[in-house]
Short mmCIF file of C-alpha atoms and ligand atoms in Angstrom, two decimals:
data_model
loop_
_atom_site.label_atom_id
_atom_site.label_comp_id
_atom_site.label_asym_id
_atom_site.label_seq_id
_atom_site.Cartn_x
_atom_site.Cartn_y
_atom_site.Cartn_z
CA MET V 14 -19.79 -1.24 5.81
CA THR V 15 -19.61 2.68 6.35
CA LYS V 16 -20.46 3.25 2.56
CA SER V 17 -22.14 0.49 1.19
CA SER V 18 -22.98 2.52 -1.88
CA ASN V 19 -19.22 2.17 -3.20
CA LEU V 20 -19.56 -1.81 -3.00
CA THR V 21 -18.56 -2.97 -5.94
CA GLN V 22 -19.17 -6.35 -6.94
CA ASP V 23 -17.75 -6.56 -10.55
CA ASN V 24 -14.37 -8.78 -9.49
CA ARG V 25 -16.82 -11.21 -7.58
CA SER V 26 -15.55 -13.80 -9.87
CA SER V 27 -12.34 -13.45 -9.38
CA LEU V 28 -12.08 -15.25 -6.39
CA ASP V 29 -13.17 -19.02 -7.22
CA PHE V 30 -14.45 -20.82 -4.54
CA THR V 31 -16.54 -23.20 -5.98
CA GLU V 32 -14.47 -26.53 -5.13
CA GLU V 33 -15.06 -25.39 -1.35
CA SER V 34 -18.76 -26.45 0.46
CA THR V 35 -18.74 -22.76 2.32
CA PRO V 36 -15.88 -19.77 1.33
CA PRO V 37 -12.80 -19.81 3.36
CA GLN V 38 -12.67 -17.51 6.38
CA ILE V 39 -10.79 -14.25 6.50
CA ARG V 40 -7.67 -15.02 8.75
CA GLY V 41 -5.05 -12.12 7.70
CA VAL V 42 -5.37 -8.41 7.08
CA ILE V 43 -2.46 -7.29 4.41
CA PHE V 44 -2.14 -3.19 4.25
CA ASP V 45 -0.13 -1.26 1.78
CA MET V 46 1.79 1.62 3.76
CA ASP V 47 1.82 4.47 1.83
CA GLY V 48 -1.55 6.18 1.42
CA VAL V 49 -3.18 3.36 3.83
CA ILE V 50 -1.63 3.92 6.76
CA THR V 51 0.26 7.38 6.97
CA ASP V 52 -0.04 10.03 4.67
CA THR V 53 3.78 9.77 3.15
CA ILE V 54 2.44 10.66 -0.20
CA GLU V 55 2.69 13.97 0.48
CA TYR V 56 6.49 13.54 1.34
CA HIS V 57 7.24 11.75 -1.25
CA TYR V 58 5.84 14.45 -3.60
CA GLN V 59 7.66 17.26 -2.20
CA THR V 60 11.38 15.02 -2.54
CA TRP V 61 10.15 14.12 -6.18
CA GLN V 62 9.47 17.97 -6.93
CA GLN V 63 12.08 19.14 -5.12
CA LEU V 64 14.80 16.50 -7.27
CA ALA V 65 12.84 17.53 -10.51
CA ASP V 66 13.16 20.89 -9.83
CA GLU V 67 17.03 20.74 -8.94
CA GLU V 68 17.17 18.52 -12.63
CA GLY V 69 15.11 20.74 -14.76
CA ILE V 70 12.82 18.40 -15.20
CA PRO V 71 8.89 19.38 -15.38
CA PHE V 72 6.86 17.43 -12.77
CA ASN V 73 3.69 18.04 -10.61
CA ARG V 74 0.97 16.62 -8.02
CA GLU V 75 -0.91 15.16 -10.45
CA ALA V 76 2.65 13.64 -12.24
CA ASN V 77 3.21 12.28 -8.50
CA GLU V 78 -0.18 10.12 -8.60
CA ALA V 79 1.15 8.13 -11.31
CA LEU V 80 4.04 7.80 -8.89
CA ARG V 81 1.67 5.61 -6.33
CA GLY V 82 2.30 1.98 -5.43
CA LEU V 83 5.85 2.27 -7.47
CA SER V 84 9.33 1.36 -6.59
CA ARG V 85 11.76 4.29 -6.02
CA ARG V 86 13.81 3.34 -9.16
CA ASP V 87 10.39 3.21 -11.23
CA SER V 88 9.05 6.09 -9.73
CA LEU V 89 12.21 8.23 -10.94
CA LEU V 90 12.44 6.26 -14.58
CA LYS V 91 8.85 7.67 -15.18
CA ILE V 92 9.84 11.29 -14.28
CA LEU V 93 12.75 11.14 -16.77
CA GLY V 94 10.85 9.42 -19.60
CA SER V 95 12.85 9.69 -22.68
CA ARG V 96 15.74 11.18 -20.92
CA SER V 97 18.54 9.24 -21.51
CA CYS V 98 20.73 9.04 -18.16
CA SER V 99 23.76 7.06 -16.92
CA GLU V 100 22.95 4.04 -14.70
CA ALA V 101 25.22 6.02 -11.93
CA LYS V 102 23.60 9.29 -12.59
CA ILE V 103 20.28 7.49 -11.75
CA GLN V 104 22.18 5.50 -8.76
CA GLU V 105 22.97 9.37 -7.76
CA MET V 106 19.23 10.84 -8.14
CA LEU V 107 17.66 7.78 -6.38
CA ASP V 108 20.05 8.68 -3.41
CA ARG V 109 19.40 12.32 -3.12
CA LYS V 110 15.95 11.88 -3.19
CA ASN V 111 15.84 9.17 -0.54
CA ARG V 112 18.02 11.53 1.44
CA TYR V 113 15.61 14.08 1.08
CA TYR V 114 12.64 12.14 2.09
CA LEU V 115 14.53 10.60 5.47
CA GLU V 116 14.56 14.18 6.38
CA PHE V 117 11.01 14.39 6.48
CA ILE V 118 10.41 11.51 8.41
CA GLN V 119 12.89 11.34 11.20
CA ASN V 120 10.16 13.76 13.28
CA MET V 121 7.42 11.60 12.17
CA ASN V 122 5.48 10.38 14.94
CA SER V 123 1.99 8.74 14.99
CA ASP V 124 0.40 11.55 14.35
CA ARG V 125 1.08 10.83 10.49
CA LEU V 126 -0.69 7.67 10.64
CA LEU V 127 -4.50 7.95 9.10
CA PRO V 128 -7.30 8.47 10.22
CA GLY V 129 -9.42 5.02 11.46
CA VAL V 130 -5.79 3.04 10.83
CA GLU V 131 -5.20 2.85 14.54
CA LYS V 132 -8.71 1.73 15.69
CA LEU V 133 -8.79 -0.77 12.98
CA LEU V 134 -5.59 -2.14 14.08
CA ASN V 135 -6.99 -2.43 17.17
CA GLU V 136 -9.92 -4.21 16.36
CA LEU V 137 -8.03 -6.68 14.22
CA ARG V 138 -5.99 -7.59 17.55
CA ALA V 139 -9.10 -8.49 19.49
CA ALA V 140 -10.41 -10.17 16.92
CA ASN V 141 -7.33 -12.27 16.35
CA ILE V 142 -6.63 -11.24 12.85
CA LYS V 143 -3.42 -11.45 11.66
CA THR V 144 -1.64 -8.36 10.10
CA GLY V 145 0.67 -7.56 7.47
CA ILE V 146 2.00 -4.85 5.75
CA ALA V 147 3.48 -5.04 2.06
CA SER V 148 5.41 -2.28 0.33
CA ALA V 149 6.91 -0.99 -2.39
CA SER V 150 9.00 1.16 0.05
CA GLN V 151 12.35 0.12 1.43
CA ASN V 152 11.64 2.93 4.17
CA VAL V 153 9.09 0.53 5.37
CA HIS V 154 10.53 -0.47 8.78
CA ARG V 155 11.74 2.50 9.74
CA VAL V 156 8.14 4.33 9.33
CA VAL V 157 6.88 1.28 10.86
CA GLU V 158 8.97 2.63 13.68
CA ARG V 159 8.30 5.74 13.93
CA LEU V 160 4.60 5.63 13.44
CA GLY V 161 4.59 3.05 16.46
CA ILE V 162 2.12 0.31 15.05
CA GLY V 163 4.52 -2.48 14.57
CA ASP V 164 3.23 -4.71 18.29
CA ARG V 165 -0.25 -4.62 16.29
CA ILE V 166 1.59 -5.71 12.82
CA ASP V 167 3.20 -9.77 12.26
CA VAL V 168 4.78 -9.46 9.45
CA ILE V 169 6.60 -6.14 7.50
CA THR V 170 7.33 -7.17 3.82
CA ASN V 171 8.49 -4.97 0.53
CA VAL V 172 9.04 -5.16 -2.81
CA TYR V 173 13.12 -5.77 -2.26
CA ASN V 174 12.01 -9.61 -0.78
CA VAL V 175 10.76 -10.75 -4.17
CA ASN V 176 11.18 -10.33 -7.68
CA ARG V 177 8.68 -8.65 -9.27
CA PRO V 178 7.33 -5.27 -8.10
CA LYS V 179 3.35 -4.61 -7.79
CA PRO V 180 1.65 -4.69 -10.44
CA ALA V 181 2.96 -8.57 -10.70
CA PRO V 182 1.18 -10.42 -7.47
CA ASP V 183 4.80 -11.63 -5.40
CA VAL V 184 4.94 -9.26 -2.55
CA PHE V 185 1.47 -9.83 -1.42
CA VAL V 186 1.66 -13.76 -1.63
CA TYR V 187 4.95 -14.24 0.06
CA ALA V 188 3.26 -11.70 3.46
CA ALA V 189 0.65 -14.43 3.33
CA GLU V 190 3.19 -17.24 3.27
CA GLU V 191 5.04 -15.13 6.28
CA LEU V 192 1.41 -15.28 7.84
CA GLY V 193 1.50 -18.73 7.23
CA LEU V 194 -2.00 -17.93 5.29
CA LEU V 195 -3.44 -19.24 2.08
CA PRO V 196 -3.72 -15.79 -0.03
CA LYS V 197 -7.57 -16.67 0.04
CA GLU V 198 -8.04 -16.33 3.57
CA CYS V 199 -6.21 -12.64 2.95
CA LEU V 200 -7.50 -9.26 2.68
CA VAL V 201 -5.73 -6.31 1.02
CA PHE V 202 -5.91 -2.49 1.80
CA GLU V 203 -4.26 0.07 -0.74
CA ASP V 204 -4.77 2.80 -2.39
CA ALA V 205 -2.90 2.43 -5.92
CA GLU V 206 -4.19 0.82 -8.86
CA SER V 207 -1.02 -1.07 -9.15
CA GLY V 208 -1.33 -2.05 -5.54
CA VAL V 209 -4.98 -3.10 -6.38
CA GLU V 210 -4.37 -4.74 -9.60
CA ALA V 211 -1.10 -6.78 -7.70
CA ALA V 212 -3.91 -8.02 -4.57
CA LEU V 213 -6.22 -9.10 -7.15
CA ALA V 214 -3.67 -11.27 -9.16
CA ALA V 215 -2.64 -12.95 -5.94
CA ARG V 216 -6.25 -13.53 -5.50
CA MET V 217 -7.17 -11.97 -2.66
CA TRP V 218 -9.71 -10.24 -0.94
CA VAL V 219 -9.02 -6.11 -2.09
CA VAL V 220 -10.41 -3.09 -0.49
CA GLY V 221 -9.71 0.17 -2.67
CA LEU V 222 -9.30 3.42 -1.02
CA GLY V 223 -9.91 6.18 -2.92
CA PRO V 224 -11.08 7.76 -6.30
CA GLY V 225 -13.21 4.96 -8.15
CA ASP V 226 -10.80 5.70 -11.10
CA ARG V 227 -8.23 5.00 -9.46
CA VAL V 228 -9.07 1.53 -6.69
CA GLY V 229 -12.73 0.94 -8.98
CA GLN V 230 -10.80 -2.66 -9.92
CA ALA V 231 -11.30 -3.41 -6.11
CA HIS V 232 -13.97 -5.92 -4.42
CA ILE V 233 -14.80 -3.00 -2.01
CA VAL V 234 -14.00 1.06 -2.76
CA LEU V 235 -13.38 3.43 0.07
CA PRO V 236 -12.93 6.84 0.87
CA ASN V 237 -10.02 6.10 3.30
CA LEU V 238 -10.41 3.97 6.88
CA GLN V 239 -11.86 6.26 8.95
CA GLY V 240 -14.87 5.22 10.75
CA VAL V 241 -14.18 1.64 8.80
CA HIS V 242 -14.72 -1.46 11.06
CA TRP V 243 -13.68 -5.09 10.82
CA SER V 244 -17.17 -6.52 11.85
CA ASP V 245 -18.50 -4.23 9.22
CA LEU V 246 -16.12 -5.40 6.78
CA LEU V 247 -16.48 -9.21 7.19
CA LEU V 248 -20.39 -8.90 6.38
CA ALA V 249 -19.49 -7.05 3.57
CA ILE V 250 -17.14 -9.39 1.98
CA GLN V 251 -19.51 -12.33 3.13
CA SER V 252 -21.92 -10.93 1.18
CA LEU V 253 -20.02 -10.35 -1.68
CA GLN V 254 -19.09 -14.50 -1.41
CA GLY V 255 -23.23 -14.73 -1.49
C1 G6P F 13 5.27 3.79 -2.40
C2 G6P F 13 4.68 5.02 -2.31
C3 G6P F 13 5.57 5.39 -3.85
C4 G6P F 13 6.90 5.21 -3.73
C5 G6P F 13 7.55 3.91 -3.14
C6 G6P F 13 9.14 4.04 -2.84
O1 G6P F 13 4.96 2.73 -3.24
O2 G6P F 13 3.55 5.21 -2.96
O3 G6P F 13 5.67 6.74 -4.02
O4 G6P F 13 7.98 5.94 -4.51
O5 G6P F 13 7.02 3.17 -2.11
O6 G6P F 13 9.14 4.43 -1.42
P1 G6P F 13 10.92 4.78 -0.87
O7 G6P F 13 10.78 4.70 0.38
O8 G6P F 13 11.06 3.27 -1.39
O9 G6P F 13 11.53 5.46 -1.28
MG1 MG F 14 0.22 2.91 -1.46
#
């Protein structure tokens, strides 16, 4: 583990292996996408800012931080606050925001992968670990294709495949099912508070990426994936398993 001082052990008890003589192996890794695999958080910020400016609604980077992990619709509702809007107007704004976003991502390529992601994906392939993406984004397939990592991802899911968005566990449970794995055999990388909550509720191992006040509930907290190796992570998880 590159940042062993950042390991958090508060949630050790959240996974209960008492019925087993040995802890289960981790056989799959499930990534959130925005803010974990790619820095599209900036594109989301720019496009929400444009929409908010056009509508005369106050918005800034700080407000955008609170949108991490939320679906597009939940994000808009949060931005609107107590302002009342017809369903038709809401739909129009959602479509407009996505039009701006699609312009941003149309030319994106593997340069937009966050540091460490490609190496880690290659290590997971070499170690025979299954890989999935569980995102709140409806654009997840499009973005993965642009990033050129589809050959190293076994399953791509988003919250539209399930009933409840993050922080409900549904999208992670569904991804594990698609991978043919038990939740406790999966490790999740998340950058959003709601995503960490969702993965813990799914009873998976969770690595939070970002500041402790955002992802501190995760089993392990790291600033990002730069320099993170699968062998180190496994050792860190084993030490948490006791
Ligand atoms: C992710 C991001 C959010 C974004 C959401 C919906 O969860 O963290 O900031 O609003 O996906 O993305 P979409 O591509 O469907 O608009
Ligand atoms: Mg995210």
